Amino acid sequence: MTLTGRSALLAAIGALPVGIFAPSWTGMLAVNAPLSLAILCDYALAAPVRTLRFTRSGDTSVRLGDGVEVHLTVANPSRRRLRARLRDAWPPSSRPTGSEQAASRHTLTVPAGERRRVTTVLRPIRRGDRHAARVTVRSYGPLGLAARQGNHQVPWTVRVLPAFTSRKHLPSKLARLRELDGRTSVLIRGQGTEFDSLREYVPGDDTRSIDWRATARHTTVAVRTWRPERDRHILVVLDTGRTSAGRVGDAPRLDASMDAALLLTALASRAGDRVDLLAFDRRVRARVQGRSAKDLLPAVVNALAPLEPELVETDARGLSSAALANAPRGSLIVLLTTLEAAPIEDGLLPVLPQLTQRHTVLLASVSDPHTESMTKARGTVDSVYEAAAGTQTQDQRRRTAEQLQRHGVTVVDATPDNVAPALADAYLALKAAGRL
């Protein structure tokens, strides 16, 4: 570009993209022509932004609370060296580690025809799919006086999986399972169990377990040992309706129910049982069926990751029909839902006989630990009213649980930290009783 005086210089500056120079600079630049020329040349020597090429790599999934690295490769096909500041923007819930502003911003230099890679470390605070927003690049000239700026869409998705904090309980539950299965302790006898082996009679054994034919062939009395049946069918039904959206502590009830479902899935698959999953409110939100023991837990985790509570009343009849359609006769149906009186009495109780006639039903509900702390409040009039409200809530849940138990339902009601191990214990108790 040839400059033929102040008017030509101002015309060239005015033709630059908006944002390179602030409007208030125009008068100053008209007075200081050498500085204006330096800025104009610096802008002209800055590497173009539009021709840059971007590719992503890195992890595509992360467990909630853990960190994940996402790499962005910047290729500079131009003949000019790229001196840039880059912002790799993600949703706030992705929470880049460190200062959010600093963690998503990078300074890089890319020689002509070469490429460089920058890494953004994310630590998401919510489940679900997190999508990259956009990449903003500001390319500076050699003097750093002017810059070109542009945006690029570089798609990438990171799926944030449930935290599965209850996995710490899995070793102790597996040890209990091995006891029931006869690997570390005396085997049990009960209805619906499988014959395992013979051993010598000891005082206290059930005389109904004596094998008289084997005793006739030996000099000692022989008894049969039994173990819980394998290959039983378990259907975990997760209620994703309105009541699952209530926050208990720092998370919705749905998250605690998911954690309990994951522990039960891991335990039951190790026991040799077949486990399916159904998430339902007014329609099926997620379904996992027919997976092998090896693929089951990853499939369930992946299915649960994007689930969010729906602010609708759960269709109890639809839930019952979906459960009956997906569970063969004699299955264990595990309902992860509420123990609030209205949804149970108006929704579940009328359709419960359809389930209990064909299946064993286990209901697990997440209680609010704040309710128990309310019952202990004393000292002021407000505290007394608070304690009365907490006690009334607990009594109502207890009465609802008793109603369900009269219909043959096993009920687990526990706080978010305890509901997962309590549900696993209830499952093991059903096995020990020979009901599975």
Short mmCIF file of N, CA, C and O in Angstrom, two decimals, residues 97-165:
data_model
loop_
_atom_site.label_atom_id
_atom_site.label_comp_id
_atom_site.label_asym_id
_atom_site.label_seq_id
_atom_site.Cartn_x
_atom_site.Cartn_y
_atom_site.Cartn_z
N THR A 97 -9.40 -26.01 35.39
CA THR A 97 -8.69 -25.98 36.67
C THR A 97 -7.84 -24.72 36.77
O THR A 97 -7.37 -24.16 35.78
N GLY A 98 -7.59 -24.29 38.01
CA GLY A 98 -6.90 -23.04 38.25
C GLY A 98 -7.88 -21.90 38.12
O GLY A 98 -9.09 -22.06 38.16
N SER A 99 -7.37 -20.70 37.93
CA SER A 99 -8.24 -19.57 37.66
C SER A 99 -8.94 -19.81 36.34
O SER A 99 -8.32 -20.13 35.34
N GLU A 100 -10.25 -19.66 36.32
CA GLU A 100 -11.01 -19.96 35.11
C GLU A 100 -10.54 -19.12 33.93
O GLU A 100 -10.48 -19.60 32.80
N GLN A 101 -10.21 -17.85 34.18
CA GLN A 101 -9.76 -16.99 33.11
C GLN A 101 -8.41 -17.46 32.57
O GLN A 101 -8.19 -17.53 31.37
N ALA A 102 -7.49 -17.80 33.49
CA ALA A 102 -6.14 -18.18 33.07
C ALA A 102 -6.09 -19.58 32.47
O ALA A 102 -5.33 -19.85 31.55
N ALA A 103 -6.89 -20.50 33.00
CA ALA A 103 -6.81 -21.88 32.57
C ALA A 103 -7.26 -22.08 31.13
O ALA A 103 -6.79 -22.98 30.45
N SER A 104 -8.19 -21.25 30.66
CA SER A 104 -8.68 -21.42 29.30
C SER A 104 -7.96 -20.52 28.30
O SER A 104 -8.29 -20.51 27.13
N ARG A 105 -6.96 -19.75 28.75
CA ARG A 105 -6.21 -18.85 27.87
C ARG A 105 -4.78 -19.34 27.73
O ARG A 105 -4.16 -19.75 28.69
N HIS A 106 -4.28 -19.24 26.51
CA HIS A 106 -2.94 -19.75 26.21
C HIS A 106 -2.21 -18.75 25.33
O HIS A 106 -2.81 -18.10 24.48
N THR A 107 -0.91 -18.63 25.54
CA THR A 107 -0.04 -17.83 24.68
C THR A 107 0.83 -18.79 23.89
O THR A 107 1.45 -19.70 24.46
N LEU A 108 0.87 -18.60 22.56
CA LEU A 108 1.65 -19.53 21.75
C LEU A 108 2.24 -18.82 20.55
O LEU A 108 1.73 -17.77 20.10
N THR A 109 3.30 -19.41 20.05
CA THR A 109 3.96 -18.94 18.83
C THR A 109 4.08 -20.13 17.89
O THR A 109 4.60 -21.18 18.27
N VAL A 110 3.60 -19.94 16.65
CA VAL A 110 3.61 -21.02 15.67
C VAL A 110 4.32 -20.51 14.42
O VAL A 110 3.79 -19.64 13.72
N PRO A 111 5.52 -21.03 14.11
CA PRO A 111 6.20 -20.62 12.87
C PRO A 111 5.37 -20.97 11.64
O PRO A 111 4.48 -21.82 11.68
N ALA A 112 5.67 -20.32 10.55
CA ALA A 112 4.95 -20.55 9.30
C ALA A 112 5.05 -22.02 8.88
O ALA A 112 6.13 -22.62 8.92
N GLY A 113 3.91 -22.59 8.54
CA GLY A 113 3.87 -23.98 8.07
C GLY A 113 3.97 -25.02 9.16
O GLY A 113 4.02 -26.21 8.87
N GLU A 114 4.00 -24.61 10.43
CA GLU A 114 4.12 -25.57 11.53
C GLU A 114 2.85 -25.58 12.38
O GLU A 114 1.89 -24.86 12.11
N ARG A 115 2.87 -26.43 13.42
CA ARG A 115 1.72 -26.52 14.31
C ARG A 115 2.19 -26.65 15.75
O ARG A 115 3.30 -27.11 16.02
N ARG A 116 1.34 -26.24 16.65
CA ARG A 116 1.63 -26.35 18.07
C ARG A 116 0.36 -26.83 18.79
O ARG A 116 -0.75 -26.65 18.30
N ARG A 117 0.56 -27.43 19.97
CA ARG A 117 -0.57 -27.96 20.73
C ARG A 117 -0.64 -27.30 22.10
O ARG A 117 0.38 -27.14 22.77
N VAL A 118 -1.87 -26.94 22.50
CA VAL A 118 -2.11 -26.41 23.85
C VAL A 118 -3.09 -27.35 24.54
O VAL A 118 -3.88 -28.05 23.89
N THR A 119 -3.04 -27.38 25.86
CA THR A 119 -3.87 -28.30 26.64
C THR A 119 -4.68 -27.52 27.66
O THR A 119 -4.15 -26.69 28.39
N THR A 120 -5.99 -27.80 27.69
CA THR A 120 -6.88 -27.24 28.70
C THR A 120 -7.33 -28.36 29.62
O THR A 120 -7.80 -29.41 29.15
N VAL A 121 -7.16 -28.17 30.92
CA VAL A 121 -7.55 -29.17 31.91
C VAL A 121 -8.89 -28.77 32.50
O VAL A 121 -9.03 -27.67 33.04
N LEU A 122 -9.88 -29.66 32.39
CA LEU A 122 -11.23 -29.40 32.89
C LEU A 122 -11.49 -30.25 34.12
O LEU A 122 -10.99 -31.37 34.23
N ARG A 123 -12.30 -29.72 35.02
CA ARG A 123 -12.77 -30.48 36.18
C ARG A 123 -14.27 -30.20 36.35
O ARG A 123 -14.66 -29.33 37.11
N PRO A 124 -15.11 -30.92 35.59
CA PRO A 124 -16.55 -30.61 35.57
C PRO A 124 -17.20 -30.78 36.94
O PRO A 124 -16.80 -31.64 37.74
N ILE A 125 -18.24 -30.00 37.17
CA ILE A 125 -18.97 -30.05 38.44
C ILE A 125 -20.40 -30.53 38.25
O ILE A 125 -21.17 -30.56 39.20
N ARG A 126 -20.76 -30.92 37.02
CA ARG A 126 -22.09 -31.46 36.75
C ARG A 126 -21.96 -32.62 35.78
O ARG A 126 -21.07 -32.65 34.93
N ARG A 127 -22.89 -33.59 35.93
CA ARG A 127 -22.94 -34.71 34.99
C ARG A 127 -23.42 -34.25 33.62
O ARG A 127 -23.95 -33.15 33.46
N GLY A 128 -23.27 -35.12 32.64
CA GLY A 128 -23.83 -34.85 31.32
C GLY A 128 -22.76 -34.56 30.29
O GLY A 128 -21.55 -34.71 30.54
N ASP A 129 -23.21 -34.17 29.10
CA ASP A 129 -22.30 -33.88 28.00
C ASP A 129 -21.91 -32.41 28.04
O ASP A 129 -22.77 -31.53 28.05
N ARG A 130 -20.62 -32.15 28.01
CA ARG A 130 -20.10 -30.79 27.99
C ARG A 130 -19.45 -30.55 26.62
O ARG A 130 -18.54 -31.27 26.22
N HIS A 131 -19.94 -29.51 25.92
CA HIS A 131 -19.51 -29.22 24.56
C HIS A 131 -18.59 -28.00 24.56
O HIS A 131 -18.87 -27.00 25.24
N ALA A 132 -17.53 -28.07 23.76
CA ALA A 132 -16.66 -26.92 23.60
C ALA A 132 -17.43 -25.78 22.95
O ALA A 132 -18.23 -25.99 22.03
N ALA A 133 -17.22 -24.56 23.44
CA ALA A 133 -17.95 -23.40 22.91
C ALA A 133 -17.30 -22.89 21.62
O ALA A 133 -17.77 -23.15 20.53
N ARG A 134 -16.22 -22.17 21.72
CA ARG A 134 -15.52 -21.68 20.53
C ARG A 134 -14.08 -21.35 20.90
O ARG A 134 -13.75 -21.17 22.08
N VAL A 135 -13.26 -21.23 19.89
CA VAL A 135 -11.85 -20.86 20.06
C VAL A 135 -11.68 -19.46 19.51
O VAL A 135 -12.00 -19.19 18.34
N THR A 136 -11.20 -18.55 20.35
CA THR A 136 -10.94 -17.18 19.94
C THR A 136 -9.43 -16.96 19.89
O THR A 136 -8.72 -17.27 20.85
N VAL A 137 -8.96 -16.44 18.75
CA VAL A 137 -7.52 -16.23 18.56
C VAL A 137 -7.27 -14.76 18.28
O VAL A 137 -7.96 -14.14 17.44
N ARG A 138 -6.30 -14.20 18.98
CA ARG A 138 -5.84 -12.83 18.71
C ARG A 138 -4.39 -12.90 18.26
O ARG A 138 -3.51 -13.28 19.03
N SER A 139 -4.16 -12.58 16.98
CA SER A 139 -2.83 -12.69 16.36
C SER A 139 -2.16 -11.33 16.35
O SER A 139 -2.67 -10.36 15.77
N TYR A 140 -0.99 -11.23 16.99
CA TYR A 140 -0.27 -9.97 17.12
C TYR A 140 0.81 -9.85 16.06
O TYR A 140 1.38 -10.86 15.60
N GLY A 141 1.13 -8.59 15.73
CA GLY A 141 2.26 -8.34 14.85
C GLY A 141 3.57 -8.45 15.62
O GLY A 141 3.59 -8.59 16.84
N PRO A 142 4.70 -8.32 14.91
CA PRO A 142 6.02 -8.48 15.58
C PRO A 142 6.25 -7.47 16.70
O PRO A 142 6.94 -7.77 17.67
N LEU A 143 5.66 -6.26 16.57
CA LEU A 143 5.87 -5.23 17.58
C LEU A 143 4.83 -5.28 18.70
O LEU A 143 4.97 -4.59 19.71
N GLY A 144 3.78 -6.05 18.50
CA GLY A 144 2.74 -6.15 19.51
C GLY A 144 1.87 -4.91 19.61
O GLY A 144 1.19 -4.70 20.61
N LEU A 145 1.86 -4.08 18.55
CA LEU A 145 1.08 -2.86 18.57
C LEU A 145 -0.34 -3.05 18.05
O LEU A 145 -1.25 -2.29 18.40
N ALA A 146 -0.55 -4.01 17.17
CA ALA A 146 -1.86 -4.25 16.57
C ALA A 146 -2.08 -5.76 16.48
O ALA A 146 -1.13 -6.55 16.55
N ALA A 147 -3.32 -6.13 16.31
CA ALA A 147 -3.64 -7.56 16.29
C ALA A 147 -4.88 -7.81 15.44
O ALA A 147 -5.75 -6.96 15.30
N ARG A 148 -4.93 -9.01 14.87
CA ARG A 148 -6.12 -9.52 14.20
C ARG A 148 -6.83 -10.48 15.16
O ARG A 148 -6.17 -11.19 15.91
N GLN A 149 -8.13 -10.54 15.10
CA GLN A 149 -8.87 -11.43 16.00
C GLN A 149 -10.00 -12.12 15.25
O GLN A 149 -10.64 -11.52 14.39
N GLY A 150 -10.22 -13.38 15.59
CA GLY A 150 -11.31 -14.13 14.97
C GLY A 150 -11.69 -15.33 15.81
O GLY A 150 -10.97 -15.73 16.74
N ASN A 151 -12.85 -15.91 15.49
CA ASN A 151 -13.39 -17.06 16.22
C ASN A 151 -13.48 -18.27 15.30
O ASN A 151 -13.71 -18.15 14.10
N HIS A 152 -13.32 -19.45 15.91
CA HIS A 152 -13.44 -20.72 15.18
C HIS A 152 -14.27 -21.68 16.02
O HIS A 152 -14.13 -21.72 17.25
N GLN A 153 -15.12 -22.44 15.37
CA GLN A 153 -15.85 -23.52 16.03
C GLN A 153 -15.05 -24.80 15.85
O GLN A 153 -14.83 -25.25 14.72
N VAL A 154 -14.62 -25.37 16.98
CA VAL A 154 -13.85 -26.62 16.96
C VAL A 154 -14.58 -27.60 17.87
O VAL A 154 -14.34 -27.65 19.08
N PRO A 155 -15.51 -28.40 17.34
CA PRO A 155 -16.37 -29.23 18.19
C PRO A 155 -15.58 -30.28 18.98
O PRO A 155 -14.61 -30.86 18.48
N TRP A 156 -16.04 -30.51 20.20
CA TRP A 156 -15.52 -31.59 21.04
C TRP A 156 -16.50 -31.77 22.20
O TRP A 156 -17.04 -30.78 22.71
N THR A 157 -16.74 -33.00 22.58
CA THR A 157 -17.68 -33.29 23.65
C THR A 157 -17.01 -34.17 24.70
O THR A 157 -16.37 -35.16 24.35
N VAL A 158 -17.16 -33.78 25.94
CA VAL A 158 -16.69 -34.57 27.08
C VAL A 158 -17.91 -35.02 27.87
O VAL A 158 -18.70 -34.19 28.32
N ARG A 159 -18.09 -36.32 28.00
CA ARG A 159 -19.21 -36.85 28.78
C ARG A 159 -18.78 -37.01 30.23
O ARG A 159 -17.81 -37.72 30.53
N VAL A 160 -19.50 -36.36 31.12
CA VAL A 160 -19.19 -36.40 32.56
C VAL A 160 -20.03 -37.50 33.19
O VAL A 160 -21.26 -37.42 33.22
N LEU A 161 -19.37 -38.54 33.67
CA LEU A 161 -20.04 -39.72 34.20
C LEU A 161 -20.35 -39.55 35.69
O LEU A 161 -19.71 -38.74 36.37
N PRO A 162 -21.32 -40.30 36.22
CA PRO A 162 -21.59 -40.24 37.67
C PRO A 162 -20.34 -40.54 38.49
O PRO A 162 -19.48 -41.32 38.06
N ALA A 163 -20.26 -39.96 39.66
CA ALA A 163 -19.04 -40.10 40.49
C ALA A 163 -18.84 -41.51 41.01
O ALA A 163 -17.71 -41.96 41.20
N PHE A 164 -19.93 -42.25 41.29
CA PHE A 164 -19.89 -43.60 41.85
C PHE A 164 -19.05 -43.63 43.13
O PHE A 164 -18.13 -44.43 43.29
N THR A 165 -19.39 -42.76 44.07
CA THR A 165 -18.65 -42.69 45.33
C THR A 165 -18.87 -43.94 46.18
O THR A 165 -18.04 -44.26 47.04
#
